[in-house]
């Protein structure tokens, strides 16, 4: 009943298993196992390269959490993050990811790349995420901008003043905020100006439509123009074909990520070269 989800370019014949048809009882089992997994270090953080679309040079990585389950295989976030949230484990999980990422950045020989960390509204709402992340940054003496926070557009729309306060606190301390899944969350455009948003990540549903679907093309161009008008960094997600990369670059999207450049890989398999390109 587990659907195999093969991440092309994930490297080393790695197969990512995502159980799409999880029954209620197996969900229950997972929930019980999850807190033990966090203790046991079964949760791992993988890194997907983000490249400059002009030349393919790696400029950063997105940290993506996985659960190296003892017998179910490598589980993707969709299989366990909703459970973690339900179980009130979003906060410890976010703290764990933040500390792994800070460690990765601190020990990476390549000082010019940044790492993006995903954060949910749940994690921010508790008021501790900013404090935890900033403590990790200062503990490792990381330069401003080497850790970036991604928040989905829909989380931002649903957020209250507490979350906005945390975002402002992070931004003021030199942690850029990116708006994830941009274009899907129907955020009032005023948000983009009022909140400390440094950049946007184009949702992959738009990337997958280009270059053939004319509507997707128009949306990509309009969202790109809007972001540039607001002086925001532009990153496109889900690039699988070079035609998509070309189209995005020609229409003003500066950075990108996707299987064309590589999937998320364990920290150990990221070997920086002199040019900063991952292998
Ligand atoms: P996201 O932040 O939008 O991450 C991008 C997702 O697209 C990742 O899925 C990535 O593996 C996948 N992807 C990358 N390139 C391609 C491509 O070329 N084609 C296709 N079809 N997919 C691609 P993943 O790892 O399953 O993560 C899903 C979501 O889970 C993420 O979406 C993010 O919102 C959330 N997430 C991941 N890690 C964390 C975390 O540590 N904390 C929190 N709160 N959320 C996380
Ligand atoms: Mg993201
Ligand atoms: Mg996204
Ligand atoms: Mg997404």
PDB file of C-alpha atoms and ligand atoms in Angstrom:
ATOM      1  CA  UNK A   1       0.000   0.000   0.000  1.00  0.00           C
ATOM      2  CA  UNK A   2       3.016   2.274   0.025  1.00  0.00           C
ATOM      3  CA  UNK A   3       3.485   4.197  -3.200  1.00  0.00           C
ATOM      4  CA  UNK A   4       7.063   4.456  -4.297  1.00  0.00           C
ATOM      5  CA  UNK A   5       8.157   7.982  -4.914  1.00  0.00           C
ATOM      6  CA  UNK A   6      11.446   8.034  -6.743  1.00  0.00           C
ATOM      7  CA  UNK A   7      13.229  11.325  -6.563  1.00  0.00           C
ATOM      8  CA  UNK A   8      15.126  11.687  -9.816  1.00  0.00           C
ATOM      9  CA  UNK A   9      18.577  13.004  -9.198  1.00  0.00           C
ATOM     10  CA  UNK A  10      18.338  12.315  -5.491  1.00  0.00           C
ATOM     11  CA  UNK A  11      21.563  10.436  -6.073  1.00  0.00           C
ATOM     12  CA  UNK A  12      23.110   7.124  -5.111  1.00  0.00           C
ATOM     13  CA  UNK A  13      20.047   5.122  -6.136  1.00  0.00           C
ATOM     14  CA  UNK A  14      18.238   6.535  -3.167  1.00  0.00           C
ATOM     15  CA  UNK A  15      14.522   5.766  -3.116  1.00  0.00           C
ATOM     16  CA  UNK A  16      12.146   7.916  -1.170  1.00  0.00           C
ATOM     17  CA  UNK A  17       9.098   6.139   0.105  1.00  0.00           C
ATOM     18  CA  UNK A  18       5.962   8.056   0.716  1.00  0.00           C
ATOM     19  CA  UNK A  19       3.023   6.174   2.135  1.00  0.00           C
ATOM     20  CA  UNK A  20       0.115   7.909   0.460  1.00  0.00           C
ATOM     21  CA  UNK A  21      -2.595   5.628   1.701  1.00  0.00           C
ATOM     22  CA  UNK A  22      -1.882   5.612   5.376  1.00  0.00           C
ATOM     23  CA  UNK A  23      -4.727   4.071   7.311  1.00  0.00           C
ATOM     24  CA  UNK A  24      -5.939   5.492  10.565  1.00  0.00           C
ATOM     25  CA  UNK A  25      -4.306   2.743  12.611  1.00  0.00           C
ATOM     26  CA  UNK A  26      -0.932   3.062  10.927  1.00  0.00           C
ATOM     27  CA  UNK A  27      -1.178   6.819  11.499  1.00  0.00           C
ATOM     28  CA  UNK A  28      -1.690   6.001  15.138  1.00  0.00           C
ATOM     29  CA  UNK A  29       1.403   3.793  15.208  1.00  0.00           C
ATOM     30  CA  UNK A  30       3.486   6.472  13.541  1.00  0.00           C
ATOM     31  CA  UNK A  31       2.378   9.023  16.068  1.00  0.00           C
ATOM     32  CA  UNK A  32       3.567   6.790  18.907  1.00  0.00           C
ATOM     33  CA  UNK A  33       6.850   6.177  17.134  1.00  0.00           C
ATOM     34  CA  UNK A  34       7.496   9.785  16.267  1.00  0.00           C
ATOM     35  CA  UNK A  35       8.540  11.126  19.652  1.00  0.00           C
ATOM     36  CA  UNK A  36      10.902   8.181  20.121  1.00  0.00           C
ATOM     37  CA  UNK A  37      12.258   8.809  16.627  1.00  0.00           C
ATOM     38  CA  UNK A  38      13.168  12.370  17.498  1.00  0.00           C
ATOM     39  CA  UNK A  39      15.081  11.124  20.544  1.00  0.00           C
ATOM     40  CA  UNK A  40      16.734   8.335  18.569  1.00  0.00           C
ATOM     41  CA  UNK A  41      17.958  10.692  15.857  1.00  0.00           C
ATOM     42  CA  UNK A  42      15.881   8.994  13.153  1.00  0.00           C
ATOM     43  CA  UNK A  43      14.807  12.373  11.845  1.00  0.00           C
ATOM     44  CA  UNK A  44      17.350  13.589   9.344  1.00  0.00           C
ATOM     45  CA  UNK A  45      17.776  16.760   7.362  1.00  0.00           C
ATOM     46  CA  UNK A  46      18.570  16.572   3.660  1.00  0.00           C
ATOM     47  CA  UNK A  47      19.719  19.457   1.491  1.00  0.00           C
ATOM     48  CA  UNK A  48      18.525  20.370  -2.001  1.00  0.00           C
ATOM     49  CA  UNK A  49      20.745  22.705  -4.041  1.00  0.00           C
ATOM     50  CA  UNK A  50      19.474  26.138  -5.101  1.00  0.00           C
ATOM     51  CA  UNK A  51      21.270  27.443  -8.178  1.00  0.00           C
ATOM     52  CA  UNK A  52      21.811  30.686 -10.021  1.00  0.00           C
ATOM     53  CA  UNK A  53      19.836  30.184 -13.241  1.00  0.00           C
ATOM     54  CA  UNK A  54      22.395  32.275 -15.136  1.00  0.00           C
ATOM     55  CA  UNK A  55      25.158  29.711 -14.788  1.00  0.00           C
ATOM     56  CA  UNK A  56      23.965  26.784 -12.663  1.00  0.00           C
ATOM     57  CA  UNK A  57      26.280  27.723  -9.790  1.00  0.00           C
ATOM     58  CA  UNK A  58      25.040  26.510  -6.382  1.00  0.00           C
ATOM     59  CA  UNK A  59      24.191  29.508  -4.194  1.00  0.00           C
ATOM     60  CA  UNK A  60      22.375  27.766  -1.379  1.00  0.00           C
ATOM     61  CA  UNK A  61      20.420  24.758  -0.153  1.00  0.00           C
ATOM     62  CA  UNK A  62      16.938  24.110   1.158  1.00  0.00           C
ATOM     63  CA  UNK A  63      16.842  21.981   4.312  1.00  0.00           C
ATOM     64  CA  UNK A  64      14.137  19.320   4.021  1.00  0.00           C
ATOM     65  CA  UNK A  65      13.341  17.026   6.928  1.00  0.00           C
ATOM     66  CA  UNK A  66      12.977  13.242   6.446  1.00  0.00           C
ATOM     67  CA  UNK A  67      12.311  10.357   8.761  1.00  0.00           C
ATOM     68  CA  UNK A  68      14.711   7.483   8.325  1.00  0.00           C
ATOM     69  CA  UNK A  69      12.212   4.960   9.601  1.00  0.00           C
ATOM     70  CA  UNK A  70      13.664   1.624  10.752  1.00  0.00           C
ATOM     71  CA  UNK A  71      11.344  -0.498   8.555  1.00  0.00           C
ATOM     72  CA  UNK A  72       9.127   1.847   6.523  1.00  0.00           C
ATOM     73  CA  UNK A  73      12.046   3.422   4.681  1.00  0.00           C
ATOM     74  CA  UNK A  74      12.727   7.086   4.152  1.00  0.00           C
ATOM     75  CA  UNK A  75       9.518   9.012   4.880  1.00  0.00           C
ATOM     76  CA  UNK A  76       8.838  12.410   3.337  1.00  0.00           C
ATOM     77  CA  UNK A  77       7.365  15.291   5.373  1.00  0.00           C
ATOM     78  CA  UNK A  78       3.831  14.736   4.050  1.00  0.00           C
ATOM     79  CA  UNK A  79       3.812  11.334   5.785  1.00  0.00           C
ATOM     80  CA  UNK A  80       4.618  12.628   9.265  1.00  0.00           C
ATOM     81  CA  UNK A  81       4.572  16.427   9.595  1.00  0.00           C
ATOM     82  CA  UNK A  82       0.768  16.642   9.900  1.00  0.00           C
ATOM     83  CA  UNK A  83       0.960  14.019  12.675  1.00  0.00           C
ATOM     84  CA  UNK A  84       3.758  15.875  14.408  1.00  0.00           C
ATOM     85  CA  UNK A  85       1.671  18.998  14.313  1.00  0.00           C
ATOM     86  CA  UNK A  86      -1.394  17.202  15.655  1.00  0.00           C
ATOM     87  CA  UNK A  87       0.668  15.719  18.478  1.00  0.00           C
ATOM     88  CA  UNK A  88       1.989  19.140  19.478  1.00  0.00           C
ATOM     89  CA  UNK A  89       5.480  18.143  18.356  1.00  0.00           C
ATOM     90  CA  UNK A  90       5.920  20.898  15.793  1.00  0.00           C
ATOM     91  CA  UNK A  91       8.005  22.987  18.169  1.00  0.00           C
ATOM     92  CA  UNK A  92      10.602  20.365  19.231  1.00  0.00           C
ATOM     93  CA  UNK A  93      10.824  19.185  15.624  1.00  0.00           C
ATOM     94  CA  UNK A  94      11.506  22.721  14.424  1.00  0.00           C
ATOM     95  CA  UNK A  95      14.144  23.199  17.118  1.00  0.00           C
ATOM     96  CA  UNK A  96      15.813  19.956  16.095  1.00  0.00           C
ATOM     97  CA  UNK A  97      15.893  20.993  12.421  1.00  0.00           C
ATOM     98  CA  UNK A  98      17.191  24.466  13.302  1.00  0.00           C
ATOM     99  CA  UNK A  99      20.063  23.013  15.311  1.00  0.00           C
ATOM    100  CA  UNK A 100      21.009  20.478  12.593  1.00  0.00           C
ATOM    101  CA  UNK A 101      21.003  23.226   9.973  1.00  0.00           C
ATOM    102  CA  UNK A 102      23.147  25.580  12.072  1.00  0.00           C
ATOM    103  CA  UNK A 103      25.616  22.735  12.545  1.00  0.00           C
ATOM    104  CA  UNK A 104      25.633  22.019   8.790  1.00  0.00           C
ATOM    105  CA  UNK A 105      26.274  25.664   7.933  1.00  0.00           C
ATOM    106  CA  UNK A 106      28.984  25.971  10.596  1.00  0.00           C
ATOM    107  CA  UNK A 107      30.880  22.911   9.384  1.00  0.00           C
ATOM    108  CA  UNK A 108      30.436  23.469   5.656  1.00  0.00           C
ATOM    109  CA  UNK A 109      33.760  24.396   4.045  1.00  0.00           C
ATOM    110  CA  UNK A 110      31.882  26.573   1.568  1.00  0.00           C
ATOM    111  CA  UNK A 111      31.204  29.919   3.234  1.00  0.00           C
ATOM    112  CA  UNK A 112      29.336  31.538   0.370  1.00  0.00           C
ATOM    113  CA  UNK A 113      26.159  29.442   0.403  1.00  0.00           C
ATOM    114  CA  UNK A 114      23.024  29.947   2.459  1.00  0.00           C
ATOM    115  CA  UNK A 115      20.577  27.357   3.846  1.00  0.00           C
ATOM    116  CA  UNK A 116      16.805  27.789   3.891  1.00  0.00           C
ATOM    117  CA  UNK A 117      14.795  26.361   6.792  1.00  0.00           C
ATOM    118  CA  UNK A 118      11.074  25.732   6.473  1.00  0.00           C
ATOM    119  CA  UNK A 119       8.908  26.849   9.336  1.00  0.00           C
ATOM    120  CA  UNK A 120       5.183  26.346   9.868  1.00  0.00           C
ATOM    121  CA  UNK A 121       2.740  28.768  11.456  1.00  0.00           C
ATOM    122  CA  UNK A 122       2.474  26.283  14.382  1.00  0.00           C
ATOM    123  CA  UNK A 123       6.186  26.512  15.042  1.00  0.00           C
ATOM    124  CA  UNK A 124       6.165  30.278  14.958  1.00  0.00           C
ATOM    125  CA  UNK A 125       3.032  30.693  17.029  1.00  0.00           C
ATOM    126  CA  UNK A 126       4.688  29.398  20.171  1.00  0.00           C
ATOM    127  CA  UNK A 127       6.983  32.386  20.246  1.00  0.00           C
ATOM    128  CA  UNK A 128      10.186  30.390  20.715  1.00  0.00           C
ATOM    129  CA  UNK A 129      11.315  29.691  17.167  1.00  0.00           C
ATOM    130  CA  UNK A 130      13.029  33.013  16.592  1.00  0.00           C
ATOM    131  CA  UNK A 131      14.782  32.778  19.961  1.00  0.00           C
ATOM    132  CA  UNK A 132      15.977  29.217  19.267  1.00  0.00           C
ATOM    133  CA  UNK A 133      17.213  29.972  15.771  1.00  0.00           C
ATOM    134  CA  UNK A 134      18.995  33.176  16.794  1.00  0.00           C
ATOM    135  CA  UNK A 135      20.646  31.324  19.694  1.00  0.00           C
ATOM    136  CA  UNK A 136      21.942  28.665  17.271  1.00  0.00           C
ATOM    137  CA  UNK A 137      23.217  31.351  14.923  1.00  0.00           C
ATOM    138  CA  UNK A 138      25.143  33.138  17.633  1.00  0.00           C
ATOM    139  CA  UNK A 139      26.398  29.896  19.219  1.00  0.00           C
ATOM    140  CA  UNK A 140      28.007  28.962  15.912  1.00  0.00           C
ATOM    141  CA  UNK A 141      28.938  32.577  15.098  1.00  0.00           C
ATOM    142  CA  UNK A 142      27.257  32.397  11.710  1.00  0.00           C
ATOM    143  CA  UNK A 143      27.224  35.437   9.491  1.00  0.00           C
ATOM    144  CA  UNK A 144      23.905  37.171   8.848  1.00  0.00           C
ATOM    145  CA  UNK A 145      22.105  35.756   5.843  1.00  0.00           C
ATOM    146  CA  UNK A 146      23.602  32.268   5.968  1.00  0.00           C
ATOM    147  CA  UNK A 147      20.376  30.911   7.412  1.00  0.00           C
ATOM    148  CA  UNK A 148      17.134  31.897   5.734  1.00  0.00           C
ATOM    149  CA  UNK A 149      13.584  31.148   6.863  1.00  0.00           C
ATOM    150  CA  UNK A 150      10.824  29.962   4.501  1.00  0.00           C
ATOM    151  CA  UNK A 151       7.203  30.400   5.463  1.00  0.00           C
ATOM    152  CA  UNK A 152       4.323  29.441   3.183  1.00  0.00           C
ATOM    153  CA  UNK A 153       2.116  32.158   1.873  1.00  0.00           C
ATOM    154  CA  UNK A 154      -0.935  30.497   3.450  1.00  0.00           C
ATOM    155  CA  UNK A 155       0.718  30.397   6.906  1.00  0.00           C
ATOM    156  CA  UNK A 156       1.418  34.074   6.593  1.00  0.00           C
ATOM    157  CA  UNK A 157      -2.166  34.876   5.691  1.00  0.00           C
ATOM    158  CA  UNK A 158      -3.441  32.836   8.657  1.00  0.00           C
ATOM    159  CA  UNK A 159      -0.912  34.374  11.020  1.00  0.00           C
ATOM    160  CA  UNK A 160      -1.602  36.749  13.852  1.00  0.00           C
ATOM    161  CA  UNK A 161       0.384  39.582  15.370  1.00  0.00           C
ATOM    162  CA  UNK A 162       2.564  37.189  17.405  1.00  0.00           C
ATOM    163  CA  UNK A 163       3.878  35.474  14.297  1.00  0.00           C
ATOM    164  CA  UNK A 164       4.441  38.760  12.565  1.00  0.00           C
ATOM    165  CA  UNK A 165       6.368  39.947  15.589  1.00  0.00           C
ATOM    166  CA  UNK A 166       8.611  36.871  15.338  1.00  0.00           C
ATOM    167  CA  UNK A 167       9.195  37.441  11.643  1.00  0.00           C
ATOM    168  CA  UNK A 168      10.150  41.032  12.316  1.00  0.00           C
ATOM    169  CA  UNK A 169      12.505  39.897  15.088  1.00  0.00           C
ATOM    170  CA  UNK A 170      14.217  37.406  12.750  1.00  0.00           C
ATOM    171  CA  UNK A 171      14.489  39.861   9.915  1.00  0.00           C
ATOM    172  CA  UNK A 172      15.898  42.584  12.167  1.00  0.00           C
ATOM    173  CA  UNK A 173      18.569  40.106  13.346  1.00  0.00           C
ATOM    174  CA  UNK A 174      19.644  39.470   9.756  1.00  0.00           C
ATOM    175  CA  UNK A 175      17.620  36.355   8.936  1.00  0.00           C
ATOM    176  CA  UNK A 176      15.962  36.866   5.548  1.00  0.00           C
ATOM    177  CA  UNK A 177      12.360  35.637   5.211  1.00  0.00           C
ATOM    178  CA  UNK A 178      11.211  33.954   2.012  1.00  0.00           C
ATOM    179  CA  UNK A 179       7.585  33.437   1.034  1.00  0.00           C
ATOM    180  CA  UNK A 180       7.199  29.760   0.046  1.00  0.00           C
ATOM    181  CA  UNK A 181       4.686  28.357  -2.467  1.00  0.00           C
ATOM    182  CA  UNK A 182       4.294  31.869  -3.831  1.00  0.00           C
ATOM    183  CA  UNK A 183       1.251  32.339  -6.031  1.00  0.00           C
ATOM    184  CA  UNK A 184      -0.942  29.783  -4.248  1.00  0.00           C
ATOM    185  CA  UNK A 185      -1.855  31.525  -1.033  1.00  0.00           C
ATOM    186  CA  UNK A 186      -3.870  34.450  -2.337  1.00  0.00           C
ATOM    187  CA  UNK A 187      -2.082  36.756   0.077  1.00  0.00           C
ATOM    188  CA  UNK A 188      -3.219  40.329  -0.049  1.00  0.00           C
ATOM    189  CA  UNK A 189      -0.475  42.139  -1.934  1.00  0.00           C
ATOM    190  CA  UNK A 190      -0.212  44.615   0.924  1.00  0.00           C
ATOM    191  CA  UNK A 191       1.378  41.823   3.013  1.00  0.00           C
ATOM    192  CA  UNK A 192       4.363  41.801   0.726  1.00  0.00           C
ATOM    193  CA  UNK A 193       5.064  45.389   1.621  1.00  0.00           C
ATOM    194  CA  UNK A 194       4.100  45.405   5.281  1.00  0.00           C
ATOM    195  CA  UNK A 195       6.025  42.294   6.313  1.00  0.00           C
ATOM    196  CA  UNK A 196       9.784  41.846   6.172  1.00  0.00           C
ATOM    197  CA  UNK A 197       9.765  39.555   3.130  1.00  0.00           C
ATOM    198  CA  UNK A 198      13.143  39.361   1.351  1.00  0.00           C
ATOM    199  CA  UNK A 199      12.104  37.057  -1.458  1.00  0.00           C
ATOM    200  CA  UNK A 200       9.578  34.701  -2.971  1.00  0.00           C
ATOM    201  CA  UNK A 201       9.654  31.072  -4.042  1.00  0.00           C
ATOM    202  CA  UNK A 202       7.452  30.398  -7.027  1.00  0.00           C
ATOM    203  CA  UNK A 203       5.247  27.396  -6.388  1.00  0.00           C
ATOM    204  CA  UNK A 204       6.142  24.423  -8.552  1.00  0.00           C
ATOM    205  CA  UNK A 205       2.620  24.153  -9.941  1.00  0.00           C
ATOM    206  CA  UNK A 206       3.486  27.156 -12.138  1.00  0.00           C
ATOM    207  CA  UNK A 207       6.895  25.814 -13.090  1.00  0.00           C
ATOM    208  CA  UNK A 208       5.375  22.527 -14.237  1.00  0.00           C
ATOM    209  CA  UNK A 209       3.039  24.370 -16.623  1.00  0.00           C
ATOM    210  CA  UNK A 210       5.748  26.114 -18.593  1.00  0.00           C
ATOM    211  CA  UNK A 211       6.641  26.481 -21.381  1.00  0.00           C
ATOM    212  CA  UNK A 212       3.531  24.853 -22.944  1.00  0.00           C
ATOM    213  CA  UNK A 213       0.641  26.213 -20.876  1.00  0.00           C
ATOM    214  CA  UNK A 214       0.167  29.886 -21.852  1.00  0.00           C
ATOM    215  CA  UNK A 215      -1.705  30.720 -18.633  1.00  0.00           C
ATOM    216  CA  UNK A 216       1.114  29.365 -16.465  1.00  0.00           C
ATOM    217  CA  UNK A 217       3.514  31.454 -18.547  1.00  0.00           C
ATOM    218  CA  UNK A 218       1.530  34.610 -17.936  1.00  0.00           C
ATOM    219  CA  UNK A 219       1.358  33.963 -14.198  1.00  0.00           C
ATOM    220  CA  UNK A 220       5.100  33.291 -14.049  1.00  0.00           C
ATOM    221  CA  UNK A 221       5.836  36.548 -15.842  1.00  0.00           C
ATOM    222  CA  UNK A 222       3.390  38.612 -13.766  1.00  0.00           C
ATOM    223  CA  UNK A 223       4.540  37.199 -10.405  1.00  0.00           C
ATOM    224  CA  UNK A 224       8.163  37.695 -11.419  1.00  0.00           C
ATOM    225  CA  UNK A 225       7.533  41.295 -12.397  1.00  0.00           C
ATOM    226  CA  UNK A 226       5.728  41.946  -9.106  1.00  0.00           C
ATOM    227  CA  UNK A 227       8.552  40.449  -7.042  1.00  0.00           C
ATOM    228  CA  UNK A 228      11.210  42.419  -8.903  1.00  0.00           C
ATOM    229  CA  UNK A 229       9.170  45.613  -8.586  1.00  0.00           C
ATOM    230  CA  UNK A 230       9.251  45.050  -4.812  1.00  0.00           C
ATOM    231  CA  UNK A 231      13.016  44.365  -4.988  1.00  0.00           C
ATOM    232  CA  UNK A 232      12.607  40.791  -3.810  1.00  0.00           C
ATOM    233  CA  UNK A 233      14.830  37.804  -4.483  1.00  0.00           C
ATOM    234  CA  UNK A 234      13.165  35.422  -6.951  1.00  0.00           C
ATOM    235  CA  UNK A 235      13.522  31.628  -6.651  1.00  0.00           C
ATOM    236  CA  UNK A 236      11.569  29.124  -8.745  1.00  0.00           C
ATOM    237  CA  UNK A 237      10.795  25.645  -7.409  1.00  0.00           C
ATOM    238  CA  UNK A 238      10.306  22.298  -9.120  1.00  0.00           C
ATOM    239  CA  UNK A 239      12.508  22.799 -12.186  1.00  0.00           C
ATOM    240  CA  UNK A 240      12.733  19.428 -13.922  1.00  0.00           C
ATOM    241  CA  UNK A 241      13.550  20.393 -17.537  1.00  0.00           C
ATOM    242  CA  UNK A 242      16.014  22.804 -19.059  1.00  0.00           C
ATOM    243  CA  UNK A 243      13.193  24.462 -21.091  1.00  0.00           C
ATOM    244  CA  UNK A 244      11.597  25.497 -17.795  1.00  0.00           C
ATOM    245  CA  UNK A 245      14.878  26.899 -16.508  1.00  0.00           C
ATOM    246  CA  UNK A 246      15.395  28.873 -19.732  1.00  0.00           C
ATOM    247  CA  UNK A 247      11.882  30.276 -19.667  1.00  0.00           C
ATOM    248  CA  UNK A 248      12.163  31.301 -16.016  1.00  0.00           C
ATOM    249  CA  UNK A 249      15.535  32.920 -16.506  1.00  0.00           C
ATOM    250  CA  UNK A 250      14.392  34.836 -19.589  1.00  0.00           C
ATOM    251  CA  UNK A 251      11.445  36.130 -17.584  1.00  0.00           C
ATOM    252  CA  UNK A 252      13.445  37.445 -14.686  1.00  0.00           C
ATOM    253  CA  UNK A 253      13.563  34.539 -12.215  1.00  0.00           C
ATOM    254  CA  UNK A 254      17.064  34.615 -10.855  1.00  0.00           C
ATOM    255  CA  UNK A 255      17.443  31.400  -8.838  1.00  0.00           C
ATOM    256  CA  UNK A 256      15.925  27.952  -9.035  1.00  0.00           C
ATOM    257  CA  UNK A 257      15.852  24.455  -7.622  1.00  0.00           C
ATOM    258  CA  UNK A 258      14.503  21.132  -8.800  1.00  0.00           C
ATOM    259  CA  UNK A 259      15.417  17.688  -9.984  1.00  0.00           C
ATOM    260  CA  UNK A 260      17.186  19.151 -13.010  1.00  0.00           C
ATOM    261  CA  UNK A 261      19.878  20.308 -10.576  1.00  0.00           C
ATOM    262  CA  UNK A 262      19.459  17.630  -7.935  1.00  0.00           C
ATOM    263  CA  UNK A 263      17.148  16.391  -5.222  1.00  0.00           C
ATOM    264  CA  UNK A 264      17.629  16.637  -1.476  1.00  0.00           C
ATOM    265  CA  UNK A 265      20.701  14.729  -0.308  1.00  0.00           C
ATOM    266  CA  UNK A 266      22.218  13.906   3.076  1.00  0.00           C
ATOM    267  CA  UNK A 267      24.762  16.451   4.311  1.00  0.00           C
ATOM    268  CA  UNK A 268      27.567  13.900   3.930  1.00  0.00           C
ATOM    269  CA  UNK A 269      27.030  13.566   0.187  1.00  0.00           C
ATOM    270  CA  UNK A 270      27.305  17.285  -0.512  1.00  0.00           C
ATOM    271  CA  UNK A 271      30.845  17.867  -1.715  1.00  0.00           C
ATOM    272  CA  UNK A 272      31.551  21.490  -2.484  1.00  0.00           C
ATOM    273  CA  UNK A 273      33.973  22.229  -5.304  1.00  0.00           C
ATOM    274  CA  UNK A 274      36.060  25.355  -5.746  1.00  0.00           C
ATOM    275  CA  UNK A 275      33.260  27.045  -7.663  1.00  0.00           C
ATOM    276  CA  UNK A 276      30.777  26.225  -4.947  1.00  0.00           C
ATOM    277  CA  UNK A 277      28.954  23.683  -7.120  1.00  0.00           C
ATOM    278  CA  UNK A 278      27.580  20.574  -5.412  1.00  0.00           C
ATOM    279  CA  UNK A 279      28.287  17.156  -6.869  1.00  0.00           C
TER     280      UNK A 279
HETATM  281  P1  LIG B   1       8.518  23.034   0.077  1.00  0.00           P
HETATM  282  O1  LIG B   1       9.183  23.867   1.090  1.00  0.00           O
HETATM  283  O2  LIG B   1       7.740  23.724  -0.986  1.00  0.00           O
HETATM  284  O3  LIG B   1       9.666  22.108  -0.494  1.00  0.00           O
HETATM  285  C1  LIG B   1       9.778  21.738  -1.833  1.00  0.00           C
HETATM  286  C2  LIG B   1       9.321  20.296  -2.054  1.00  0.00           C
HETATM  287  O4  LIG B   1       9.426  19.987  -3.437  1.00  0.00           O
HETATM  288  C3  LIG B   1      10.187  19.260  -1.353  1.00  0.00           C
HETATM  289  O5  LIG B   1       9.323  18.194  -1.001  1.00  0.00           O
HETATM  290  C4  LIG B   1      11.137  18.825  -2.458  1.00  0.00           C
HETATM  291  O6  LIG B   1      11.696  17.549  -2.253  1.00  0.00           O
HETATM  292  C5  LIG B   1      10.213  18.831  -3.643  1.00  0.00           C
HETATM  293  N1  LIG B   1      10.914  19.007  -4.915  1.00  0.00           N
HETATM  294  C6  LIG B   1      12.110  19.572  -5.116  1.00  0.00           C
HETATM  295  N2  LIG B   1      12.431  19.612  -6.426  1.00  0.00           N
HETATM  296  C7  LIG B   1      11.392  19.060  -7.088  1.00  0.00           C
HETATM  297  C8  LIG B   1      11.133  18.822  -8.496  1.00  0.00           C
HETATM  298  O7  LIG B   1      11.905  19.130  -9.383  1.00  0.00           O
HETATM  299  N3  LIG B   1       9.923  18.265  -8.793  1.00  0.00           N
HETATM  300  C9  LIG B   1       9.018  17.914  -7.822  1.00  0.00           C
HETATM  301  N4  LIG B   1       7.860  17.375  -8.214  1.00  0.00           N
HETATM  302  N5  LIG B   1       9.245  18.117  -6.495  1.00  0.00           N
HETATM  303  C10 LIG B   1      10.417  18.680  -6.136  1.00  0.00           C
HETATM  304  P2  LIG B   1       9.358  17.517   0.428  1.00  0.00           P
HETATM  305  O8  LIG B   1      10.762  17.334   0.871  1.00  0.00           O
HETATM  306  O9  LIG B   1       8.452  16.342   0.352  1.00  0.00           O
HETATM  307  O10 LIG B   1       8.740  18.600   1.377  1.00  0.00           O
HETATM  308  C11 LIG B   1       7.373  18.924   1.305  1.00  0.00           C
HETATM  309  C12 LIG B   1       7.054  20.102   2.189  1.00  0.00           C
HETATM  310  O11 LIG B   1       7.244  19.776   3.565  1.00  0.00           O
HETATM  311  C13 LIG B   1       7.979  21.292   1.928  1.00  0.00           C
HETATM  312  O12 LIG B   1       7.516  21.991   0.801  1.00  0.00           O
HETATM  313  C14 LIG B   1       7.831  22.066   3.229  1.00  0.00           C
HETATM  314  O13 LIG B   1       6.694  22.897   3.205  1.00  0.00           O
HETATM  315  C15 LIG B   1       7.601  20.959   4.242  1.00  0.00           C
HETATM  316  N6  LIG B   1       8.846  20.753   5.028  1.00  0.00           N
HETATM  317  C16 LIG B   1       9.970  20.100   4.668  1.00  0.00           C
HETATM  318  N7  LIG B   1      10.884  20.115   5.656  1.00  0.00           N
HETATM  319  C17 LIG B   1      10.333  20.834   6.683  1.00  0.00           C
HETATM  320  C18 LIG B   1      10.779  21.235   8.003  1.00  0.00           C
HETATM  321  O14 LIG B   1      11.896  20.962   8.441  1.00  0.00           O
HETATM  322  N8  LIG B   1       9.887  21.961   8.752  1.00  0.00           N
HETATM  323  C19 LIG B   1       8.662  22.303   8.290  1.00  0.00           C
HETATM  324  N9  LIG B   1       7.860  23.027   9.072  1.00  0.00           N
HETATM  325  N10 LIG B   1       8.218  21.958   7.064  1.00  0.00           N
HETATM  326  C20 LIG B   1       9.032  21.229   6.259  1.00  0.00           C
HETATM  327 MG1  LIG B   2      10.293  25.430   1.269  1.00  0.00          MG
HETATM  328 MG1  LIG B   3       7.484  25.515  -1.918  1.00  0.00          MG
HETATM  329 MG1  LIG B   4       5.328  23.090  -1.281  1.00  0.00          MG
END
